[in-house]
Amino acid sequence: MQDIRRSVLELRDKIEKCEYAEAIETGTRLLMRKKKISKGILQEIKFLIGESHYWLEDYENAARSFQESYNLGGNADGFIVMRLGEAKFYLQQERDAANLLMGAYMLRGKELFQSEPQEIKKFMRLVKRSKSLDAFRNLKTDFTLAADPLSTE
């Protein structure tokens, strides 16, 4: 188990150094190990692989990895939910993006979005303030809409 934790730290280090392709390789090798990996570590590895794809602007693979992390319990982690929503936004899957980004907002608040791209913040304000707010309300969502998402941004 110590070996896997060390490898996850190596994976994180590669991402911090912007070595995204190497991080994907490291993460993929970790997933192919025969040793049993705990659900929490597996969730983290899948998220980190998604993060690497995200920074390479490979949003399809990023969304796939984030979704796998989300399915392993990441639905309670606002950052995972946000990244999945952002990947969906860049894939032009606006309905999913709106649901996920608003869900992340509900989980962690506007502070989570402070360093995120302006187009994401603009999209969230547009969804909230749109004249076609009825269209937003008709989205199938598990989250309750915040009173005024990102209104002070």
mmCIF file with all atom_site columns, C-alpha atoms in Angstrom:
data_model
loop_
_atom_site.group_PDB
_atom_site.id
_atom_site.type_symbol
_atom_site.label_atom_id
_atom_site.label_alt_id
_atom_site.label_comp_id
_atom_site.label_asym_id
_atom_site.label_entity_id
_atom_site.label_seq_id
_atom_site.pdbx_PDB_ins_code
_atom_site.Cartn_x
_atom_site.Cartn_y
_atom_site.Cartn_z
_atom_site.occupancy
_atom_site.B_iso_or_equiv
_atom_site.pdbx_formal_charge
_atom_site.auth_seq_id
_atom_site.auth_comp_id
_atom_site.auth_asym_id
_atom_site.auth_atom_id
_atom_site.pdbx_PDB_model_num
ATOM 1   C CA . MET A 1 1   ? 0.000   0.000  0.000   1.00 0.00 ? 1   MET A CA 1
ATOM 2   C CA . GLN A 1 2   ? 2.909   2.335  0.772   1.00 0.00 ? 2   GLN A CA 1
ATOM 3   C CA . ASP A 1 3   ? 4.188   1.743  -2.765  1.00 0.00 ? 3   ASP A CA 1
ATOM 4   C CA . ILE A 1 4   ? 0.842   2.867  -4.244  1.00 0.00 ? 4   ILE A CA 1
ATOM 5   C CA . ARG A 1 5   ? 0.741   5.989  -2.060  1.00 0.00 ? 5   ARG A CA 1
ATOM 6   C CA . ARG A 1 6   ? 4.265   6.876  -3.190  1.00 0.00 ? 6   ARG A CA 1
ATOM 7   C CA . SER A 1 7   ? 3.188   6.423  -6.813  1.00 0.00 ? 7   SER A CA 1
ATOM 8   C CA . VAL A 1 8   ? 0.151   8.683  -6.279  1.00 0.00 ? 8   VAL A CA 1
ATOM 9   C CA . LEU A 1 9   ? 2.476   11.345 -4.861  1.00 0.00 ? 9   LEU A CA 1
ATOM 10  C CA . GLU A 1 10  ? 4.657   10.939 -7.959  1.00 0.00 ? 10  GLU A CA 1
ATOM 11  C CA . LEU A 1 11  ? 1.542   11.360 -10.104 1.00 0.00 ? 11  LEU A CA 1
ATOM 12  C CA . ARG A 1 12  ? 0.598   14.565 -8.256  1.00 0.00 ? 12  ARG A CA 1
ATOM 13  C CA . ASP A 1 13  ? 4.171   15.832 -8.627  1.00 0.00 ? 13  ASP A CA 1
ATOM 14  C CA . LYS A 1 14  ? 4.072   15.323 -12.400 1.00 0.00 ? 14  LYS A CA 1
ATOM 15  C CA . ILE A 1 15  ? 0.858   17.346 -12.609 1.00 0.00 ? 15  ILE A CA 1
ATOM 16  C CA . GLU A 1 16  ? 2.350   20.158 -10.526 1.00 0.00 ? 16  GLU A CA 1
ATOM 17  C CA . LYS A 1 17  ? 5.292   20.223 -12.961 1.00 0.00 ? 17  LYS A CA 1
ATOM 18  C CA . CYS A 1 18  ? 2.851   20.343 -15.918 1.00 0.00 ? 18  CYS A CA 1
ATOM 19  C CA . GLU A 1 19  ? 4.096   16.938 -17.134 1.00 0.00 ? 19  GLU A CA 1
ATOM 20  C CA . TYR A 1 20  ? 0.598   15.872 -18.089 1.00 0.00 ? 20  TYR A CA 1
ATOM 21  C CA . ALA A 1 21  ? 1.368   13.130 -20.629 1.00 0.00 ? 21  ALA A CA 1
ATOM 22  C CA . GLU A 1 22  ? 3.770   11.520 -18.144 1.00 0.00 ? 22  GLU A CA 1
ATOM 23  C CA . ALA A 1 23  ? 1.129   11.829 -15.418 1.00 0.00 ? 23  ALA A CA 1
ATOM 24  C CA . ILE A 1 24  ? -1.405  10.001 -17.603 1.00 0.00 ? 24  ILE A CA 1
ATOM 25  C CA . GLU A 1 25  ? 1.128   7.216  -18.209 1.00 0.00 ? 25  GLU A CA 1
ATOM 26  C CA . THR A 1 26  ? 1.923   6.949  -14.491 1.00 0.00 ? 26  THR A CA 1
ATOM 27  C CA . GLY A 1 27  ? -1.762  6.891  -13.573 1.00 0.00 ? 27  GLY A CA 1
ATOM 28  C CA . THR A 1 28  ? -2.579  4.305  -16.209 1.00 0.00 ? 28  THR A CA 1
ATOM 29  C CA . ARG A 1 29  ? 0.276   2.071  -14.986 1.00 0.00 ? 29  ARG A CA 1
ATOM 30  C CA . LEU A 1 30  ? -1.083  2.372  -11.457 1.00 0.00 ? 30  LEU A CA 1
ATOM 31  C CA . LEU A 1 31  ? -4.523  1.249  -12.605 1.00 0.00 ? 31  LEU A CA 1
ATOM 32  C CA . MET A 1 32  ? -3.047  -1.809 -14.352 1.00 0.00 ? 32  MET A CA 1
ATOM 33  C CA . ARG A 1 33  ? -1.308  -3.117 -11.218 1.00 0.00 ? 33  ARG A CA 1
ATOM 34  C CA . LYS A 1 34  ? -2.433  -6.450 -9.937  1.00 0.00 ? 34  LYS A CA 1
ATOM 35  C CA . LYS A 1 35  ? -2.477  -5.229 -6.338  1.00 0.00 ? 35  LYS A CA 1
ATOM 36  C CA . LYS A 1 36  ? -5.805  -4.271 -4.852  1.00 0.00 ? 36  LYS A CA 1
ATOM 37  C CA . ILE A 1 37  ? -6.286  -0.494 -4.682  1.00 0.00 ? 37  ILE A CA 1
ATOM 38  C CA . SER A 1 38  ? -8.658  1.057  -2.162  1.00 0.00 ? 38  SER A CA 1
ATOM 39  C CA . LYS A 1 39  ? -11.712 2.856  -3.511  1.00 0.00 ? 39  LYS A CA 1
ATOM 40  C CA . GLY A 1 40  ? -10.421 6.219  -2.236  1.00 0.00 ? 40  GLY A CA 1
ATOM 41  C CA . ILE A 1 41  ? -7.029  5.834  -3.930  1.00 0.00 ? 41  ILE A CA 1
ATOM 42  C CA . LEU A 1 42  ? -8.701  4.586  -7.117  1.00 0.00 ? 42  LEU A CA 1
ATOM 43  C CA . GLN A 1 43  ? -10.967 7.647  -7.083  1.00 0.00 ? 43  GLN A CA 1
ATOM 44  C CA . GLU A 1 44  ? -7.952  9.929  -6.666  1.00 0.00 ? 44  GLU A CA 1
ATOM 45  C CA . ILE A 1 45  ? -5.969  8.253  -9.463  1.00 0.00 ? 45  ILE A CA 1
ATOM 46  C CA . LYS A 1 46  ? -8.894  8.547  -11.872 1.00 0.00 ? 46  LYS A CA 1
ATOM 47  C CA . PHE A 1 47  ? -9.352  12.190 -10.914 1.00 0.00 ? 47  PHE A CA 1
ATOM 48  C CA . LEU A 1 48  ? -5.656  12.955 -11.429 1.00 0.00 ? 48  LEU A CA 1
ATOM 49  C CA . ILE A 1 49  ? -5.685  11.266 -14.839 1.00 0.00 ? 49  ILE A CA 1
ATOM 50  C CA . GLY A 1 50  ? -8.731  13.399 -15.690 1.00 0.00 ? 50  GLY A CA 1
ATOM 51  C CA . GLU A 1 51  ? -6.957  16.519 -14.448 1.00 0.00 ? 51  GLU A CA 1
ATOM 52  C CA . SER A 1 52  ? -4.043  15.762 -16.781 1.00 0.00 ? 52  SER A CA 1
ATOM 53  C CA . HIS A 1 53  ? -6.372  15.306 -19.761 1.00 0.00 ? 53  HIS A CA 1
ATOM 54  C CA . TYR A 1 54  ? -8.167  18.509 -18.766 1.00 0.00 ? 54  TYR A CA 1
ATOM 55  C CA . TRP A 1 55  ? -4.965  20.569 -18.834 1.00 0.00 ? 55  TRP A CA 1
ATOM 56  C CA . LEU A 1 56  ? -4.089  19.019 -22.217 1.00 0.00 ? 56  LEU A CA 1
ATOM 57  C CA . GLU A 1 57  ? -7.535  20.227 -23.384 1.00 0.00 ? 57  GLU A CA 1
ATOM 58  C CA . ASP A 1 58  ? -8.574  16.637 -24.082 1.00 0.00 ? 58  ASP A CA 1
ATOM 59  C CA . TYR A 1 59  ? -11.989 17.209 -22.582 1.00 0.00 ? 59  TYR A CA 1
ATOM 60  C CA . GLU A 1 60  ? -13.526 13.959 -23.774 1.00 0.00 ? 60  GLU A CA 1
ATOM 61  C CA . ASN A 1 61  ? -10.994 11.815 -21.903 1.00 0.00 ? 61  ASN A CA 1
ATOM 62  C CA . ALA A 1 62  ? -11.038 14.274 -19.001 1.00 0.00 ? 62  ALA A CA 1
ATOM 63  C CA . ALA A 1 63  ? -14.813 13.935 -18.697 1.00 0.00 ? 63  ALA A CA 1
ATOM 64  C CA . ARG A 1 64  ? -14.541 10.141 -18.846 1.00 0.00 ? 64  ARG A CA 1
ATOM 65  C CA . SER A 1 65  ? -11.947 10.041 -16.036 1.00 0.00 ? 65  SER A CA 1
ATOM 66  C CA . PHE A 1 66  ? -13.784 12.624 -13.933 1.00 0.00 ? 66  PHE A CA 1
ATOM 67  C CA . GLN A 1 67  ? -17.017 10.641 -14.386 1.00 0.00 ? 67  GLN A CA 1
ATOM 68  C CA . GLU A 1 68  ? -15.284 7.482  -13.164 1.00 0.00 ? 68  GLU A CA 1
ATOM 69  C CA . SER A 1 69  ? -13.946 9.373  -10.144 1.00 0.00 ? 69  SER A CA 1
ATOM 70  C CA . TYR A 1 70  ? -17.411 10.860 -9.552  1.00 0.00 ? 70  TYR A CA 1
ATOM 71  C CA . ASN A 1 71  ? -18.977 7.391  -9.687  1.00 0.00 ? 71  ASN A CA 1
ATOM 72  C CA . LEU A 1 72  ? -16.533 6.143  -7.051  1.00 0.00 ? 72  LEU A CA 1
ATOM 73  C CA . GLY A 1 73  ? -17.836 8.669  -4.539  1.00 0.00 ? 73  GLY A CA 1
ATOM 74  C CA . GLY A 1 74  ? -16.583 11.916 -5.990  1.00 0.00 ? 74  GLY A CA 1
ATOM 75  C CA . ASN A 1 75  ? -20.155 13.195 -6.253  1.00 0.00 ? 75  ASN A CA 1
ATOM 76  C CA . ALA A 1 76  ? -19.666 14.575 -2.730  1.00 0.00 ? 76  ALA A CA 1
ATOM 77  C CA . ASP A 1 77  ? -16.420 16.356 -3.674  1.00 0.00 ? 77  ASP A CA 1
ATOM 78  C CA . GLY A 1 78  ? -17.180 19.802 -5.065  1.00 0.00 ? 78  GLY A CA 1
ATOM 79  C CA . PHE A 1 79  ? -13.885 20.006 -6.949  1.00 0.00 ? 79  PHE A CA 1
ATOM 80  C CA . ILE A 1 80  ? -14.487 16.734 -8.812  1.00 0.00 ? 80  ILE A CA 1
ATOM 81  C CA . VAL A 1 81  ? -18.050 17.827 -9.607  1.00 0.00 ? 81  VAL A CA 1
ATOM 82  C CA . MET A 1 82  ? -16.769 21.215 -10.828 1.00 0.00 ? 82  MET A CA 1
ATOM 83  C CA . ARG A 1 83  ? -14.086 19.699 -13.076 1.00 0.00 ? 83  ARG A CA 1
ATOM 84  C CA . LEU A 1 84  ? -16.590 17.248 -14.568 1.00 0.00 ? 84  LEU A CA 1
ATOM 85  C CA . GLY A 1 85  ? -18.939 20.181 -15.215 1.00 0.00 ? 85  GLY A CA 1
ATOM 86  C CA . GLU A 1 86  ? -16.174 22.202 -16.833 1.00 0.00 ? 86  GLU A CA 1
ATOM 87  C CA . ALA A 1 87  ? -15.225 19.319 -19.100 1.00 0.00 ? 87  ALA A CA 1
ATOM 88  C CA . LYS A 1 88  ? -18.892 18.974 -20.111 1.00 0.00 ? 88  LYS A CA 1
ATOM 89  C CA . PHE A 1 89  ? -19.016 22.730 -20.770 1.00 0.00 ? 89  PHE A CA 1
ATOM 90  C CA . TYR A 1 90  ? -16.031 22.526 -23.124 1.00 0.00 ? 90  TYR A CA 1
ATOM 91  C CA . LEU A 1 91  ? -17.657 19.536 -24.841 1.00 0.00 ? 91  LEU A CA 1
ATOM 92  C CA . GLN A 1 92  ? -20.720 21.782 -25.394 1.00 0.00 ? 92  GLN A CA 1
ATOM 93  C CA . GLN A 1 93  ? -22.908 19.589 -23.205 1.00 0.00 ? 93  GLN A CA 1
ATOM 94  C CA . GLU A 1 94  ? -24.507 22.634 -21.604 1.00 0.00 ? 94  GLU A CA 1
ATOM 95  C CA . ARG A 1 95  ? -27.309 20.875 -19.729 1.00 0.00 ? 95  ARG A CA 1
ATOM 96  C CA . ASP A 1 96  ? -24.915 18.506 -17.957 1.00 0.00 ? 96  ASP A CA 1
ATOM 97  C CA . ALA A 1 97  ? -22.457 21.350 -17.408 1.00 0.00 ? 97  ALA A CA 1
ATOM 98  C CA . ALA A 1 98  ? -25.131 23.537 -15.802 1.00 0.00 ? 98  ALA A CA 1
ATOM 99  C CA . ASN A 1 99  ? -26.279 20.760 -13.481 1.00 0.00 ? 99  ASN A CA 1
ATOM 100 C CA . LEU A 1 100 ? -22.775 19.816 -12.397 1.00 0.00 ? 100 LEU A CA 1
ATOM 101 C CA . LEU A 1 101 ? -21.426 23.344 -12.006 1.00 0.00 ? 101 LEU A CA 1
ATOM 102 C CA . MET A 1 102 ? -24.426 24.452 -9.980  1.00 0.00 ? 102 MET A CA 1
ATOM 103 C CA . GLY A 1 103 ? -24.054 21.272 -7.908  1.00 0.00 ? 103 GLY A CA 1
ATOM 104 C CA . ALA A 1 104 ? -20.411 22.098 -7.236  1.00 0.00 ? 104 ALA A CA 1
ATOM 105 C CA . TYR A 1 105 ? -21.478 25.592 -6.240  1.00 0.00 ? 105 TYR A CA 1
ATOM 106 C CA . MET A 1 106 ? -23.977 24.122 -3.778  1.00 0.00 ? 106 MET A CA 1
ATOM 107 C CA . LEU A 1 107 ? -21.329 21.815 -2.312  1.00 0.00 ? 107 LEU A CA 1
ATOM 108 C CA . ARG A 1 108 ? -18.492 24.315 -1.921  1.00 0.00 ? 108 ARG A CA 1
ATOM 109 C CA . GLY A 1 109 ? -19.734 27.825 -2.654  1.00 0.00 ? 109 GLY A CA 1
ATOM 110 C CA . LYS A 1 110 ? -18.412 30.527 -4.942  1.00 0.00 ? 110 LYS A CA 1
ATOM 111 C CA . GLU A 1 111 ? -14.912 30.356 -3.437  1.00 0.00 ? 111 GLU A CA 1
ATOM 112 C CA . LEU A 1 112 ? -14.386 27.134 -5.390  1.00 0.00 ? 112 LEU A CA 1
ATOM 113 C CA . PHE A 1 113 ? -14.715 29.083 -8.646  1.00 0.00 ? 113 PHE A CA 1
ATOM 114 C CA . GLN A 1 114 ? -12.490 32.069 -7.859  1.00 0.00 ? 114 GLN A CA 1
ATOM 115 C CA . SER A 1 115 ? -9.564  30.908 -9.993  1.00 0.00 ? 115 SER A CA 1
ATOM 116 C CA . GLU A 1 116 ? -11.618 29.225 -12.693 1.00 0.00 ? 116 GLU A CA 1
ATOM 117 C CA . PRO A 1 117 ? -11.836 30.548 -16.270 1.00 0.00 ? 117 PRO A CA 1
ATOM 118 C CA . GLN A 1 118 ? -14.051 33.561 -16.908 1.00 0.00 ? 118 GLN A CA 1
ATOM 119 C CA . GLU A 1 119 ? -16.113 31.641 -19.476 1.00 0.00 ? 119 GLU A CA 1
ATOM 120 C CA . ILE A 1 120 ? -17.178 29.199 -16.747 1.00 0.00 ? 120 ILE A CA 1
ATOM 121 C CA . LYS A 1 121 ? -18.211 32.029 -14.412 1.00 0.00 ? 121 LYS A CA 1
ATOM 122 C CA . LYS A 1 122 ? -20.005 33.781 -17.262 1.00 0.00 ? 122 LYS A CA 1
ATOM 123 C CA . PHE A 1 123 ? -21.844 30.569 -18.177 1.00 0.00 ? 123 PHE A CA 1
ATOM 124 C CA . MET A 1 124 ? -23.011 30.108 -14.588 1.00 0.00 ? 124 MET A CA 1
ATOM 125 C CA . ARG A 1 125 ? -24.274 33.696 -14.376 1.00 0.00 ? 125 ARG A CA 1
ATOM 126 C CA . LEU A 1 126 ? -25.995 33.298 -17.745 1.00 0.00 ? 126 LEU A CA 1
ATOM 127 C CA . VAL A 1 127 ? -27.737 30.128 -16.633 1.00 0.00 ? 127 VAL A CA 1
ATOM 128 C CA . LYS A 1 128 ? -28.940 31.816 -13.457 1.00 0.00 ? 128 LYS A CA 1
ATOM 129 C CA . ARG A 1 129 ? -29.941 35.165 -14.931 1.00 0.00 ? 129 ARG A CA 1
ATOM 130 C CA . SER A 1 130 ? -31.179 34.041 -18.305 1.00 0.00 ? 130 SER A CA 1
ATOM 131 C CA . LYS A 1 131 ? -34.545 35.301 -19.490 1.00 0.00 ? 131 LYS A CA 1
ATOM 132 C CA . SER A 1 132 ? -35.193 31.649 -20.243 1.00 0.00 ? 132 SER A CA 1
ATOM 133 C CA . LEU A 1 133 ? -34.770 30.711 -16.581 1.00 0.00 ? 133 LEU A CA 1
ATOM 134 C CA . ASP A 1 134 ? -37.679 28.314 -17.100 1.00 0.00 ? 134 ASP A CA 1
ATOM 135 C CA . ALA A 1 135 ? -35.382 26.330 -19.407 1.00 0.00 ? 135 ALA A CA 1
ATOM 136 C CA . PHE A 1 136 ? -32.850 26.100 -16.591 1.00 0.00 ? 136 PHE A CA 1
ATOM 137 C CA . ARG A 1 137 ? -35.513 25.063 -14.085 1.00 0.00 ? 137 ARG A CA 1
ATOM 138 C CA . ASN A 1 138 ? -36.597 22.293 -16.458 1.00 0.00 ? 138 ASN A CA 1
ATOM 139 C CA . LEU A 1 139 ? -33.147 20.723 -16.331 1.00 0.00 ? 139 LEU A CA 1
ATOM 140 C CA . LYS A 1 140 ? -33.199 17.396 -14.573 1.00 0.00 ? 140 LYS A CA 1
ATOM 141 C CA . THR A 1 141 ? -31.036 18.166 -11.563 1.00 0.00 ? 141 THR A CA 1
ATOM 142 C CA . ASP A 1 142 ? -30.380 16.651 -8.160  1.00 0.00 ? 142 ASP A CA 1
ATOM 143 C CA . PHE A 1 143 ? -29.344 20.014 -6.761  1.00 0.00 ? 143 PHE A CA 1
ATOM 144 C CA . THR A 1 144 ? -31.364 22.880 -5.376  1.00 0.00 ? 144 THR A CA 1
ATOM 145 C CA . LEU A 1 145 ? -30.601 26.172 -7.085  1.00 0.00 ? 145 LEU A CA 1
ATOM 146 C CA . ALA A 1 146 ? -28.728 28.623 -4.875  1.00 0.00 ? 146 ALA A CA 1
ATOM 147 C CA . ALA A 1 147 ? -30.398 31.955 -4.215  1.00 0.00 ? 147 ALA A CA 1
ATOM 148 C CA . ASP A 1 148 ? -27.943 33.878 -6.381  1.00 0.00 ? 148 ASP A CA 1
ATOM 149 C CA . PRO A 1 149 ? -24.987 31.853 -7.734  1.00 0.00 ? 149 PRO A CA 1
ATOM 150 C CA . LEU A 1 150 ? -21.879 33.936 -8.249  1.00 0.00 ? 150 LEU A CA 1
ATOM 151 C CA . SER A 1 151 ? -23.897 37.150 -8.178  1.00 0.00 ? 151 SER A CA 1
ATOM 152 C CA . THR A 1 152 ? -21.027 39.161 -6.711  1.00 0.00 ? 152 THR A CA 1
ATOM 153 C CA . GLU A 1 153 ? -18.518 37.985 -9.323  1.00 0.00 ? 153 GLU A CA 1
#
